Coordinates of C-alpha atoms in Angstrom, one line a residue:
M140 CA -5.5 -0.7 -19.1
S141 CA -9.0 -1.8 -20.2
P142 CA -10.3 -1.3 -23.8
A143 CA -13.0 1.0 -22.5
R144 CA -10.5 3.2 -20.7
I145 CA -8.2 3.3 -23.8
I146 CA -11.1 4.1 -26.1
N147 CA -12.2 6.9 -23.8
L148 CA -8.8 8.4 -23.9
I149 CA -8.7 8.3 -27.7
F150 CA -12.2 9.7 -28.0
G151 CA -11.0 12.7 -26.0
S152 CA -8.0 13.3 -28.1
V153 CA -9.8 12.8 -31.4
F154 CA -12.2 15.6 -30.7
L155 CA -10.0 17.9 -28.8
E156 CA -6.8 17.9 -30.7
R157 CA -6.1 19.4 -34.1
M158 CA -4.4 16.7 -36.1
K159 CA -3.0 16.3 -39.6
P160 CA -5.2 14.2 -41.9
T161 CA -2.9 11.2 -41.9
Q162 CA -2.6 11.3 -38.1
S163 CA -6.4 11.6 -37.8
K164 CA -7.0 8.6 -40.2
M165 CA -4.5 6.4 -38.3
R166 CA -6.0 7.2 -35.0
L167 CA -9.5 6.5 -36.2
I168 CA -8.3 3.1 -37.6
I169 CA -6.8 2.3 -34.2
L170 CA -10.0 3.4 -32.5
A171 CA -12.1 1.2 -34.8
G172 CA -10.0 -1.8 -33.9
L173 CA -10.2 -1.1 -30.2
I174 CA -14.0 -0.9 -30.4
V175 CA -14.1 -4.3 -32.1
C176 CA -11.9 -5.7 -29.4
A177 CA -14.0 -4.2 -26.6
Y178 CA -17.2 -5.7 -27.9
A179 CA -15.6 -9.0 -28.8
A180 CA -14.2 -9.5 -25.3
P181 CA -16.0 -11.8 -22.8
Q182 CA -18.9 -9.8 -21.4
R183 CA -18.0 -10.1 -17.7
T184 CA -16.8 -6.6 -17.3
V185 CA -17.4 -4.3 -14.3
L186 CA -20.4 -2.2 -15.1
P187 CA -20.9 0.8 -12.7
R188 CA -24.6 1.4 -12.3
L189 CA -24.7 5.0 -13.6
P190 CA -27.3 6.7 -15.7
I191 CA -26.6 7.0 -19.4
S192 CA -26.6 10.8 -19.2
V193 CA -23.7 10.6 -16.8
I194 CA -21.9 7.9 -18.8
L195 CA -22.1 9.8 -22.0
N196 CA -20.8 13.0 -20.4
G197 CA -18.2 11.3 -18.1
K198 CA -15.4 8.8 -18.0
Y199 CA -17.5 5.6 -18.3
Q200 CA -18.4 6.2 -22.0
L201 CA -18.9 2.6 -23.1
I202 CA -20.8 1.2 -20.1
P203 CA -24.6 0.9 -20.4
E204 CA -27.0 2.6 -17.9
N205 CA -28.8 1.1 -14.7
K206 CA -32.4 1.1 -12.3
I207 CA -34.6 -1.0 -10.0
V208 CA -35.8 -3.9 -12.2
G209 CA -38.9 -5.7 -11.1
G210 CA -39.5 -3.3 -8.2
T211 CA -42.7 -1.6 -6.9
E212 CA -43.4 1.9 -5.9
V213 CA -42.8 2.6 -2.2
T214 CA -45.3 4.4 0.0
P215 CA -44.3 8.1 -0.4
N216 CA -41.7 9.2 2.2
S217 CA -41.6 5.7 3.8
L218 CA -37.8 5.6 3.3
P219 CA -36.8 9.0 4.7
F220 CA -33.1 8.2 4.5
M221 CA -33.1 8.2 0.6
I222 CA -31.6 11.0 -1.4
S223 CA -31.3 11.7 -5.1
L224 CA -27.9 12.9 -6.2
Q225 CA -28.5 15.2 -9.2
R226 CA -26.1 16.6 -11.8
K227 CA -26.6 19.9 -13.5
F228 CA -26.6 19.7 -17.3
L229 CA -27.7 22.6 -19.6
N230 CA -29.2 24.5 -16.6
T231 CA -31.3 21.4 -15.6
F232 CA -30.6 19.0 -12.7
T233 CA -31.2 15.3 -13.5
H234 CA -30.9 12.2 -11.3
S235 CA -27.4 10.7 -11.3
C236 CA -27.1 8.4 -8.3
G237 CA -28.7 7.4 -5.1
G238 CA -27.4 7.8 -1.6
T239 CA -28.4 7.8 2.1
I240 CA -28.4 10.3 4.9
L241 CA -25.9 9.7 7.7
S242 CA -26.4 13.0 9.4
E243 CA -27.7 16.5 8.6
S244 CA -24.5 17.3 6.8
T245 CA -23.2 13.9 5.5
I246 CA -24.4 11.6 2.7
L247 CA -23.2 8.1 2.0
T248 CA -22.9 7.0 -1.7
A249 CA -20.6 5.1 -4.1
A250 CA -17.2 6.5 -5.1
H251 CA -17.8 5.9 -8.8
C252 CA -20.7 8.4 -8.7
L253 CA -18.2 11.2 -7.8
D254 CA -14.9 10.1 -9.3
E255 CA -13.2 13.3 -10.7
V256 CA -16.4 15.4 -10.7
D257 CA -16.9 19.1 -9.9
P258 CA -19.0 19.2 -6.7
T259 CA -20.5 22.6 -7.7
L260 CA -22.4 20.8 -10.5
F261 CA -24.3 18.5 -8.1
R262 CA -27.1 18.8 -5.6
V263 CA -28.8 16.5 -3.2
I264 CA -32.6 16.1 -2.9
A265 CA -33.9 14.7 0.4
G266 CA -37.5 14.0 1.3
A267 CA -38.4 13.3 -2.3
H268 CA -40.7 10.6 -3.8
N269 CA -41.7 11.7 -7.3
L270 CA -38.7 13.5 -8.9
S271 CA -40.9 15.0 -11.6
V272 CA -43.1 16.8 -9.0
E273 CA -41.9 19.3 -6.5
S274 CA -43.0 18.8 -2.9
D275 CA -43.0 20.9 0.2
M276 CA -41.3 18.0 2.0
E277 CA -38.2 18.1 -0.2
Q278 CA -35.0 19.7 1.0
I279 CA -32.2 20.7 -1.3
G280 CA -28.6 20.3 -0.2
R281 CA -25.6 21.7 -2.1
L282 CA -22.2 20.0 -2.1
D283 CA -19.5 21.6 -0.2
N284 CA -17.1 18.8 -0.9
Y285 CA -16.8 15.0 -0.9
T286 CA -14.2 12.4 0.0
M287 CA -13.8 9.0 -1.7
H288 CA -12.1 6.1 -0.1
P289 CA -8.3 6.5 -0.7
D290 CA -8.1 3.0 -2.1
F291 CA -11.0 3.2 -4.5
N292 CA -10.2 1.4 -7.8
P293 CA -12.2 2.7 -10.7
I294 CA -11.4 -0.5 -12.8
T295 CA -12.3 -3.2 -10.2
L296 CA -14.6 -0.9 -8.2
E297 CA -13.0 -2.1 -5.0
N298 CA -13.6 0.3 -2.0
D299 CA -16.5 1.9 -3.9
I300 CA -17.6 4.2 -1.2
A301 CA -17.7 8.0 -0.7
L302 CA -19.1 10.6 1.7
I303 CA -20.7 13.9 0.6
Y304 CA -20.5 17.0 2.8
L305 CA -23.2 19.6 2.4
T306 CA -22.5 23.3 2.6
P307 CA -23.2 24.8 6.1
R308 CA -26.1 26.9 4.7
T309 CA -27.8 23.8 3.1
I310 CA -27.5 21.2 5.8
L311 CA -30.6 19.1 6.2
N312 CA -33.3 19.6 8.8
I313 CA -34.1 16.2 10.3
S314 CA -37.8 15.6 10.2
D315 CA -40.4 12.8 9.7
T316 CA -39.5 12.7 6.0
V317 CA -35.8 13.3 6.2
Q318 CA -33.9 11.0 8.6
P319 CA -30.5 9.3 8.9
I320 CA -30.3 5.5 8.2
G321 CA -28.7 3.2 10.8
L322 CA -25.4 1.4 10.2
P323 CA -24.6 -2.1 11.4
P324 CA -23.0 -2.3 14.8
P325 CA -19.3 -3.2 14.9
T326 CA -20.1 -6.6 16.4
V327 CA -22.0 -7.8 13.4
D328 CA -20.3 -10.3 11.1
L329 CA -19.0 -8.7 8.0
D330 CA -20.9 -11.1 5.7
P331 CA -24.7 -11.2 6.2
P332 CA -25.9 -14.8 5.8
A333 CA -26.8 -16.2 2.4
G334 CA -30.5 -16.2 1.9
L335 CA -31.2 -13.3 4.1
M336 CA -33.9 -11.1 2.5
V337 CA -32.8 -7.5 2.0
T338 CA -34.2 -4.5 0.2
V339 CA -32.7 -2.2 -2.4
A340 CA -34.3 1.1 -3.4
G341 CA -33.7 3.8 -6.0
W342 CA -34.9 5.9 -8.9
G343 CA -32.8 4.0 -11.4
T344 CA -34.0 2.4 -14.7
T345 CA -36.5 -0.5 -14.8
S346 CA -34.5 -2.2 -17.5
S347 CA -30.9 -2.0 -18.7
G348 CA -30.6 1.2 -20.8
G349 CA -34.1 2.3 -20.0
D350 CA -35.4 5.6 -18.5
I351 CA -34.9 6.8 -15.0
S352 CA -38.0 6.2 -12.8
D353 CA -39.9 9.3 -11.6
V354 CA -41.0 7.6 -8.4
L355 CA -38.9 5.7 -5.8
L356 CA -39.0 2.0 -6.3
S357 CA -37.8 -0.9 -4.1
I358 CA -37.4 -4.7 -4.3
D359 CA -36.7 -7.5 -1.9
I360 CA -33.8 -9.8 -2.9
P361 CA -31.8 -12.5 -1.1
I362 CA -28.1 -12.3 -0.1
V363 CA -25.9 -14.5 -2.2
S364 CA -22.7 -16.0 -0.8
D365 CA -19.3 -14.7 -1.9
D366 CA -18.4 -18.1 -3.3
D367 CA -21.5 -18.3 -5.5
C368 CA -21.1 -14.7 -6.6
N369 CA -17.4 -15.3 -7.6
S370 CA -18.4 -18.4 -9.5
A371 CA -20.9 -16.3 -11.5
Y372 CA -18.4 -13.5 -12.4
A373 CA -15.1 -15.4 -12.5
G374 CA -13.3 -15.1 -15.9
D375 CA -10.1 -16.2 -17.5
Y376 CA -8.2 -13.1 -16.2
N377 CA -9.9 -12.7 -12.8
T378 CA -11.0 -15.7 -10.8
N379 CA -11.9 -13.6 -7.8
P380 CA -13.6 -10.4 -8.9
V381 CA -15.8 -10.2 -5.8
K382 CA -13.5 -9.0 -3.0
E383 CA -13.8 -9.2 0.8
S384 CA -15.2 -5.6 0.9
M385 CA -18.1 -6.5 -1.5
M386 CA -21.3 -8.4 -1.0
C387 CA -23.9 -9.8 -3.5
A388 CA -27.6 -10.1 -3.7
G389 CA -30.2 -11.2 -6.3
G390 CA -29.1 -13.6 -8.9
A391 CA -31.1 -16.7 -10.1
P392 CA -33.7 -16.7 -11.6
G393 CA -33.2 -13.1 -12.5
G394 CA -35.8 -10.4 -13.2
I395 CA -35.2 -8.4 -10.1
D396 CA -32.1 -6.2 -9.4
A397 CA -30.7 -2.7 -9.0
C398 CA -29.9 -1.0 -12.3
Q399 CA -28.5 2.2 -13.8
G400 CA -29.2 5.2 -11.7
D401 CA -29.4 3.1 -8.5
S402 CA -25.6 3.4 -7.9
G403 CA -24.8 4.7 -4.5
G404 CA -28.2 3.7 -3.1
P405 CA -28.7 1.4 -0.2
L406 CA -29.1 -2.3 0.4
F407 CA -30.9 -2.5 3.8
T408 CA -33.0 -4.3 6.2
S409 CA -35.9 -3.0 8.3
D410 CA -37.3 -4.0 11.7
A411 CA -40.3 -2.2 13.2
G412 CA -39.6 1.0 11.3
S413 CA -35.9 0.9 12.0
F414 CA -33.6 0.7 9.0
T415 CA -30.0 -0.7 8.8
Q416 CA -27.8 -0.3 5.7
H417 CA -25.7 -3.2 4.7
G418 CA -24.6 -2.4 1.2
I419 CA -24.2 0.3 -1.4
V420 CA -25.2 -0.3 -5.0
S421 CA -22.0 -0.7 -7.0
W422 CA -21.8 -2.9 -10.1
G423 CA -23.1 -6.0 -12.0
R424 CA -23.4 -7.6 -15.4
G425 CA -26.3 -5.8 -17.1
C426 CA -29.4 -5.7 -14.9
A427 CA -31.5 -8.5 -13.5
L428 CA -29.8 -11.2 -15.6
A429 CA -30.3 -14.8 -14.4
D430 CA -27.4 -16.2 -12.4
Y431 CA -25.7 -12.8 -12.1
P432 CA -26.3 -11.2 -8.7
G433 CA -25.8 -7.5 -8.1
V434 CA -22.6 -6.5 -6.4
Y435 CA -22.6 -4.1 -3.5
T436 CA -20.0 -2.3 -1.4
Q437 CA -20.2 -3.9 2.1
V438 CA -20.9 -1.1 4.6
S439 CA -19.7 -3.1 7.7
Y440 CA -16.3 -3.4 6.2
F441 CA -15.9 0.4 6.2
L442 CA -17.3 1.3 9.5
D443 CA -14.0 2.7 10.9
W444 CA -13.5 4.8 7.8
I445 CA -17.0 6.1 7.8
N446 CA -16.8 7.1 11.5
T447 CA -13.5 8.8 11.0
E448 CA -14.5 10.8 7.9
M449 CA -18.2 11.5 8.8
M450 CA -19.2 15.0 9.9
P451 CA -21.9 15.5 12.6

């Protein structure tokens, strides 16, 4: 079990249990030691790209927050497949993760955005550009349920993929500003070639630990080979952290990347107004650090699962 997971468990019991003074003191001493160990450990840990508001209220308590770093504002509603997954906190909904529209009732996102959450606390905003300004083009979908890949691993973030199902009364109306994204055909090689330029978009932070962006941003970044990505992230205890079901993009010289709040959003290509999703924002070391590419769930690896679980 990781130090972060252990500390999370202890935090929960420290504040929720009524303990004797001696027990409380001993537990806090152990907690202090674990915090020191966690921060002294080699900084090559898996960092889900979730906003700080989610991390502080959820299970990823010691992991810093993420957004599009070095990106530019997109033309409003030029990416009609984008959604903002928002969580209710103190009667206010705030951006939590990104996602993409697969159909009027199904949204594609990252599993770590939904791990052990109550779907009634979330909503989906489609057709949005500026999250701080309401628009007539926006549509609100409520979560009926969701399904995560059965082999999702919250420690390694393997199989970091999930589908959201909207309630029948709030399914999306497909329009010019709300449209599904395309998926790669089954004949496409699992690994897009290194050097291929792809786009990542989201409302995440523009720096590690920064504020969520009001407007939708995007950046173009190159695909990085699995070998080069594994070389960047390999550590003493895991020489192969980038699995077959993952892909990487970005890296040297740094300065451009997905970041906190971009989790669940798409890595995609476009051709004459047609969009194809290749990856899902998943994890990385910090945001936009030189020599550390962002790591994405590889959509083509999960086409059979998506087609089996997807609703019309």
